[in-house]
Coordinates of C-alpha atoms in Angstrom, one line a residue:
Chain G
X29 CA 0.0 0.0 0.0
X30 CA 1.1 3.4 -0.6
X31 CA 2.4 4.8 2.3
X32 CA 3.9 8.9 2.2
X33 CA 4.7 9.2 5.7
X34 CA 7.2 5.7 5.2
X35 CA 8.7 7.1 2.2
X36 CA 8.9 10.4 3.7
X37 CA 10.6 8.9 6.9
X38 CA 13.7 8.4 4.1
X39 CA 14.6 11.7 3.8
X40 CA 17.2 12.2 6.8
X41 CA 18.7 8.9 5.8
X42 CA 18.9 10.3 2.1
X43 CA 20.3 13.9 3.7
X44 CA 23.6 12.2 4.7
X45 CA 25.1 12.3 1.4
X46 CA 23.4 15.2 0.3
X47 CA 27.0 17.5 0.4
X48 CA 28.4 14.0 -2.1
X49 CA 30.8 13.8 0.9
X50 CA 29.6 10.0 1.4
X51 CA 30.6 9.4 -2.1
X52 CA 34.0 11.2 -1.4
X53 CA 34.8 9.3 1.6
X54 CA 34.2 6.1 -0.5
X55 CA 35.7 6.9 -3.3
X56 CA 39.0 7.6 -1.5
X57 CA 38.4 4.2 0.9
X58 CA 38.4 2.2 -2.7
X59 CA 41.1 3.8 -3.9
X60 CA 43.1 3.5 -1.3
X61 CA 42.7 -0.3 -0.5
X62 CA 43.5 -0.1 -4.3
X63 CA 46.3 1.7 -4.6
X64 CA 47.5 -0.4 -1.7
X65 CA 47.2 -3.5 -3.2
X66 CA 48.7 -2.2 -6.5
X67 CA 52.1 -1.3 -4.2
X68 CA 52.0 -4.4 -2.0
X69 CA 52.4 -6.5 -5.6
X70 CA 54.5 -4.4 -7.6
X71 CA 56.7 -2.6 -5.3
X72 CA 60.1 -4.9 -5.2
X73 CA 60.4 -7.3 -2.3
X74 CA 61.5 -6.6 1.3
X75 CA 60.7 -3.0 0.4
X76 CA 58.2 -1.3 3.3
X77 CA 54.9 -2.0 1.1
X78 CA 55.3 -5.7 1.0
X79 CA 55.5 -5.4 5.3
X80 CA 51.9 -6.6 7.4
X81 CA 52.6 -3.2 9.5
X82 CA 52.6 -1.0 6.4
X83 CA 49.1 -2.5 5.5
X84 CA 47.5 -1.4 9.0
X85 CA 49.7 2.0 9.5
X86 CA 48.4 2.8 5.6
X87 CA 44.5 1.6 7.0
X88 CA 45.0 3.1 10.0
X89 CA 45.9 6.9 8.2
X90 CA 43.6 6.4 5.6
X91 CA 40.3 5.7 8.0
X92 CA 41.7 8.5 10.3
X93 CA 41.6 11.3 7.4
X94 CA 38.4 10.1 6.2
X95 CA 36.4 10.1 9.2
X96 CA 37.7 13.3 10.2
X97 CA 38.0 15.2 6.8
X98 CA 34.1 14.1 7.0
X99 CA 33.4 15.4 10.1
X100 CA 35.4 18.4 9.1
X101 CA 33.3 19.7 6.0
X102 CA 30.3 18.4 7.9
X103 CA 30.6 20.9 10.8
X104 CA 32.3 23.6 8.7
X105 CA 29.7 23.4 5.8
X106 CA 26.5 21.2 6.0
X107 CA 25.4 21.6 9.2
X108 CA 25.8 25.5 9.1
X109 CA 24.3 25.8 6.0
X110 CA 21.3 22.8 5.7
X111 CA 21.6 21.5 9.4
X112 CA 22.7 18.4 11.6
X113 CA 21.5 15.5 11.9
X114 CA 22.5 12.5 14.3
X115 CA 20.9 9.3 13.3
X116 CA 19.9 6.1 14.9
X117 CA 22.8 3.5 15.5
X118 CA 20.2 1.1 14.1
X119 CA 21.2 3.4 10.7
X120 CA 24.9 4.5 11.1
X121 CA 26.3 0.4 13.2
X122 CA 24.0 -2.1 12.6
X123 CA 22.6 -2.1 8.9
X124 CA 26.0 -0.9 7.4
X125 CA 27.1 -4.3 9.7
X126 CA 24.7 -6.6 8.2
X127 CA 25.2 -5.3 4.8
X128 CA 29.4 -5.8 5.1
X129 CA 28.5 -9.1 6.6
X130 CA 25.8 -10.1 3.4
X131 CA 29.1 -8.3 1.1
X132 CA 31.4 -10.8 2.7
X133 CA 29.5 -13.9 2.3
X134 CA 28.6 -13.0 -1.2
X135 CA 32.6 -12.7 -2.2
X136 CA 33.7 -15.1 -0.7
X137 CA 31.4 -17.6 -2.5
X138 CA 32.6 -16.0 -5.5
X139 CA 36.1 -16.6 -4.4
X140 CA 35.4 -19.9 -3.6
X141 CA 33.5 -20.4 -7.2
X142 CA 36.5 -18.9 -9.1
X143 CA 39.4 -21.3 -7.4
X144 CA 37.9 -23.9 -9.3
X145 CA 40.3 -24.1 -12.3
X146 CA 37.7 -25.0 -14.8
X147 CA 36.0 -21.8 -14.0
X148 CA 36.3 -18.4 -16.3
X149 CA 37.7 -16.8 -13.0
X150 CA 37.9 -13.5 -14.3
X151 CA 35.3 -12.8 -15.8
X152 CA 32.8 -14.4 -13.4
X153 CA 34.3 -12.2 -10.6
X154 CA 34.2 -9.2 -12.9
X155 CA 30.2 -9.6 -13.5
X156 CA 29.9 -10.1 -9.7
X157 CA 31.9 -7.3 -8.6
X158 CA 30.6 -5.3 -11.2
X159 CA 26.4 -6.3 -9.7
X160 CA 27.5 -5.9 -6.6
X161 CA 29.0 -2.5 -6.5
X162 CA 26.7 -0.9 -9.3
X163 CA 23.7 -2.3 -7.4
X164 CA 24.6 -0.7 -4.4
X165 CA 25.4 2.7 -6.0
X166 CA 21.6 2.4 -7.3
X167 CA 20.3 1.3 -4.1
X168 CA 22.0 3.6 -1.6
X169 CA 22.8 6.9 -4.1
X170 CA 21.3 7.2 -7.2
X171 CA 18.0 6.7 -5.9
X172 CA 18.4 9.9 -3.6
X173 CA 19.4 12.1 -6.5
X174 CA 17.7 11.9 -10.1
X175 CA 20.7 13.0 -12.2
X176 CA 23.3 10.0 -10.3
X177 CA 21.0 7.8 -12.8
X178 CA 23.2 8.9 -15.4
X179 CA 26.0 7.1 -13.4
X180 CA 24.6 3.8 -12.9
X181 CA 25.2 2.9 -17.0
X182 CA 28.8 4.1 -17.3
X183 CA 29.2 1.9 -13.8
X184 CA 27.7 -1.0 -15.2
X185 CA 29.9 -0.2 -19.2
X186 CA 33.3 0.2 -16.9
X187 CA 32.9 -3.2 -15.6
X188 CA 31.9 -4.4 -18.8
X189 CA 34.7 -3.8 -19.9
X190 CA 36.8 -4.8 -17.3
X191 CA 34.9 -8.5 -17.3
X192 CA 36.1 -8.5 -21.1
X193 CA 39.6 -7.3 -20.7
X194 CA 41.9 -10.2 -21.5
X195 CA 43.3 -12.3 -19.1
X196 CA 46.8 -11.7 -20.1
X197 CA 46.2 -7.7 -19.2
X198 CA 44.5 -8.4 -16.3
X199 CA 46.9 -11.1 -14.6
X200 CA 49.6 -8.4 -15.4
X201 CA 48.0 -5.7 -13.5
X202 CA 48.3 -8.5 -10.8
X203 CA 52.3 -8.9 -12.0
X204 CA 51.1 -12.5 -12.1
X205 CA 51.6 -13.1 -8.2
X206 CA 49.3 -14.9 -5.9
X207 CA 49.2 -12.6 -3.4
X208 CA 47.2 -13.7 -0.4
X209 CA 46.8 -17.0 -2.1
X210 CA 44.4 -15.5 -4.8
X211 CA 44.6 -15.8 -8.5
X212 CA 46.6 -13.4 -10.4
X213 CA 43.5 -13.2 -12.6
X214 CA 41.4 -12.1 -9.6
X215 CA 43.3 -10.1 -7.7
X216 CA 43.5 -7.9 -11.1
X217 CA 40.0 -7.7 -10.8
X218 CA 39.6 -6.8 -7.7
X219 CA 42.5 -4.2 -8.1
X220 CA 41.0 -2.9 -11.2
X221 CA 37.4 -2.8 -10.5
X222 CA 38.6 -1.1 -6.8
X223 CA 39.9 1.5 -8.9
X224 CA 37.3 2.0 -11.2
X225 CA 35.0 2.4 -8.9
X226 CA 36.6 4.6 -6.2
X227 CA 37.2 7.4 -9.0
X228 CA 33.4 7.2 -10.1
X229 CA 32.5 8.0 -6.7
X230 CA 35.2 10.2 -6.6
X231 CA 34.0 12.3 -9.5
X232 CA 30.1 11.7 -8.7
X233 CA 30.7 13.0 -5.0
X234 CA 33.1 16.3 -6.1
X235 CA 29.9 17.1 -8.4
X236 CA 27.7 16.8 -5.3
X237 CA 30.4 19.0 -3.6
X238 CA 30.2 21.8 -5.8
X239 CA 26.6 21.9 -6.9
X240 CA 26.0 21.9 -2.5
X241 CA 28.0 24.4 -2.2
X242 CA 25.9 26.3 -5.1
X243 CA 22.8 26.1 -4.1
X244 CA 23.3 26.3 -0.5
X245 CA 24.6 29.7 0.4
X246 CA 26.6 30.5 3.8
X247 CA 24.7 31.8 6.7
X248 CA 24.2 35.6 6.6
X249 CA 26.9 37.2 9.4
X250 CA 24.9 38.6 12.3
X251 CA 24.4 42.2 12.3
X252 CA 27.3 44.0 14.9
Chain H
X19 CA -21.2 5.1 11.8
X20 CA -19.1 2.1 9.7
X21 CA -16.3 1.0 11.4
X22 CA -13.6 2.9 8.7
X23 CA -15.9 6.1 9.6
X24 CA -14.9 5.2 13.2
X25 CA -11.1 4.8 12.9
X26 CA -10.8 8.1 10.7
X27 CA -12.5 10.2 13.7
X28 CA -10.0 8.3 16.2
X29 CA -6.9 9.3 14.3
X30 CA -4.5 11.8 16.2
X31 CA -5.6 15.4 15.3
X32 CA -2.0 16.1 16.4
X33 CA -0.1 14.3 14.1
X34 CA -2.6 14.7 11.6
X35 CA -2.2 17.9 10.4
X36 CA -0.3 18.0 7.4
X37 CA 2.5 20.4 8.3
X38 CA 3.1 18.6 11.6
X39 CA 2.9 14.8 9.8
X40 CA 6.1 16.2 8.5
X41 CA 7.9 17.2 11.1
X42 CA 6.7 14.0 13.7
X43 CA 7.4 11.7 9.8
X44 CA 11.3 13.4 9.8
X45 CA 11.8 12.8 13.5
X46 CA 10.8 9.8 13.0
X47 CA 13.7 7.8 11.3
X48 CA 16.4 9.9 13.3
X49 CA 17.7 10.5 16.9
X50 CA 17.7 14.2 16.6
X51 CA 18.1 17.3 14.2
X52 CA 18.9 21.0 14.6
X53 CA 15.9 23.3 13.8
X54 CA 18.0 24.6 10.6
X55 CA 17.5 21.2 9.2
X56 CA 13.4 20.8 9.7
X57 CA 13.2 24.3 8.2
X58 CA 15.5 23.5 5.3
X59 CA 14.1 19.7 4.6
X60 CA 10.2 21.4 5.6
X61 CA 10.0 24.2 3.3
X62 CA 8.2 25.9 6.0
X63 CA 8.9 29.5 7.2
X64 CA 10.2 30.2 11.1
X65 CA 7.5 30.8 13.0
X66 CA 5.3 28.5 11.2
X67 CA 7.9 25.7 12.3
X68 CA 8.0 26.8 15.8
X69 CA 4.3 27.2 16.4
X70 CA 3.9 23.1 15.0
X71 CA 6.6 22.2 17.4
X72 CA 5.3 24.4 20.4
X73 CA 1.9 22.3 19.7
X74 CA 4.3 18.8 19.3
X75 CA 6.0 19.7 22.7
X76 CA 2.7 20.7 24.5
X77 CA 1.4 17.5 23.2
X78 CA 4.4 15.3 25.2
X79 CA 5.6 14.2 21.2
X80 CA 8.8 16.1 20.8
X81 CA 11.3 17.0 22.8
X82 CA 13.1 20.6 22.1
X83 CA 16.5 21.4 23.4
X84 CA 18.6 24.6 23.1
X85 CA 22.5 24.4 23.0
X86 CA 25.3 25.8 21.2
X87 CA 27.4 24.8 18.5
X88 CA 30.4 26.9 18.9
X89 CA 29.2 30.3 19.4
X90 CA 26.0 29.7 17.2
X91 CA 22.9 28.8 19.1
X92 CA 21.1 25.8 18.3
X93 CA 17.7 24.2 19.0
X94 CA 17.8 20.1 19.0
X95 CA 15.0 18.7 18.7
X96 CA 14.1 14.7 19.2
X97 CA 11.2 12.6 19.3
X98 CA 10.2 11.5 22.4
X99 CA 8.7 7.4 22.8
X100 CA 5.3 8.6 23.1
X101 CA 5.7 10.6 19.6
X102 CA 7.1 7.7 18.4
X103 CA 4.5 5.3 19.7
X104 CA 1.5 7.9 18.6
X105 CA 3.2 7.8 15.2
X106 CA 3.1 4.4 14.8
X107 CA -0.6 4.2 15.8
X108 CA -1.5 6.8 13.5
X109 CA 0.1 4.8 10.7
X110 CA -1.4 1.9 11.6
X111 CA -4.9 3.4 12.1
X112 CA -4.7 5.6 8.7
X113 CA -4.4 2.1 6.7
X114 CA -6.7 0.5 8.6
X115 CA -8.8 3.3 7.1
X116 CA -7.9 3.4 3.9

């Protein structure tokens, strides 16, 4: 049944990422872990990027700039400008907990389908990369703004293309090791499609940025 | 009187009103906001806002609170279990109705 007041109870969920710093956050989280990834297997051996510490000091700065670079521009700009909110822990722990949890199972099944050898490894974990992150940008972004539809096709084209890439290219992005214990083919996917993604929502969430910052002017100083 | 007849006349008069549907509806999925937000995401003017959440607050459903952010003074504004709970049974009575 149609319901307004349910649909309109979606709005402060849908506010978070009205500034597009959501977006930015992620987008530098994905291309972080990817650029990462991309050191840890092509920087020569014994260097500090193939270390387990440089992994967690790398994490460890990473998170710390992008929680507080959000909180930043969230109590600099948004909340002085459209207003705070504080949501539910329901919203901000438990859901986003579930849904990492779901996002685990589901890759790891993939993982587990792709070891087998008679398997097209890369481009099965391509298509389901490629569902699971484009679905999610449709579910949890472009849904809140009409124009983000425009990004959902050149998501789903870019790993497309990166499902029909050839093997060869993509086992060299991986310089053919089995880092982790995972396939050169694989990890080339993940590494690619981590890439891909993070500088979509990169550029998605600096348009956000700017066209926020547009339309919602600075609070009028007070009158001395 | 027909029994949908009925559960029309018992909905909340409160939280019926369109302009204060909105505010109890926003309140609703959140722990708090700032009055800034509810006038930004409302569309409503000042002291329109404020006289729907004076009549919210009489009525035990919201719960207002006036801090500051820095130097900037702020009014936070939550909704309390019984708004919850009355929001929930107007819900449920409004599709019973309909």
């Amino acid at each position: 049944m149609y319901d307004p007041a349910g649909i309109y109870a979606k709005h402060p969920l849908w506010y978070n990422n009205i500034d597009g710093v959501g977006e930015l956050g992620m987008g530098f989280m994905l291309l972080g872990l990817g650029l990462l990834g991309w050191l840890g297997i092509h920087a020569p051996k014994g260097t500090f990027w193939n270390q387990g510490y440089a992994n967690l000091i790398f994490l460890g700065v990473m998170s710390a700039v992008i929680h507080y670079g959000n909180k930043a521009i969230k109590q600099r700009i948004t909340y002085s400008r459209t207003g705070f909110v504080e949501y539910r822990k329901r919203d901000t722990v438990w859901r986003p907990m579930i849904l990492g949890a779901l996002f685990a199972i589901l890759f790891s099944f993939v993982l587990k389908e792709a070891l087998r050898p008679h398997r097209d490894l890369k481009t099965l974990a391509a298509v389901v990369i490629g569902l699971l992150f484009t679905g999610s940008y449709a579910y949890s972004i472009a849904r809140t703004v009409r124009w983000k539809w425009m990004v959902v096709p050149v998501l789903a084209l870019g790993f497309l293309t990166i499902a029909l890439l050839p093997a060869d290219l993509v086992e060299a992005v991986a310089n053919h090791s089995r880092a982790s214990g995972m396939p050169p083919a694989l990890l080339g996917i993940c590494l690619l499609s981590f890439l891909f993604y993070g500088a979509v929502l990169l550029v998605s969430g600096a348009i956000s940025f700017s066209l926020y910052l547009r339309h919602n002017q600075p609070p009028a100083e007070e009158a001395q | 009187m027909n029994q949908q007849v009925r559960t029309i006349s018992e909905l909340d008069r409160v939280i019926h009103e369109p302009g204060r549907l909105i505010i109890v509806t926003l309140l609703y999925a959140v722990e708090r906001v700032d009055f800034l937000y509810l006038l930004h995401e409302t569309g409503m003017n000042k002291g329109t806002l404020s006289s729907h959440l004076s009549r919210l607050e009489e009525a035990g459903y919201v719960e207002i609170a006036k801090t500051f952010r820095g130097k900037v003074p702020q009014t936070l504004l939550r909704l309390s279990p019984s708004g919850r709970k009355a929001l929930e049974r107007y819900r449920r009575k409004l599709k019973e109705a309909l």
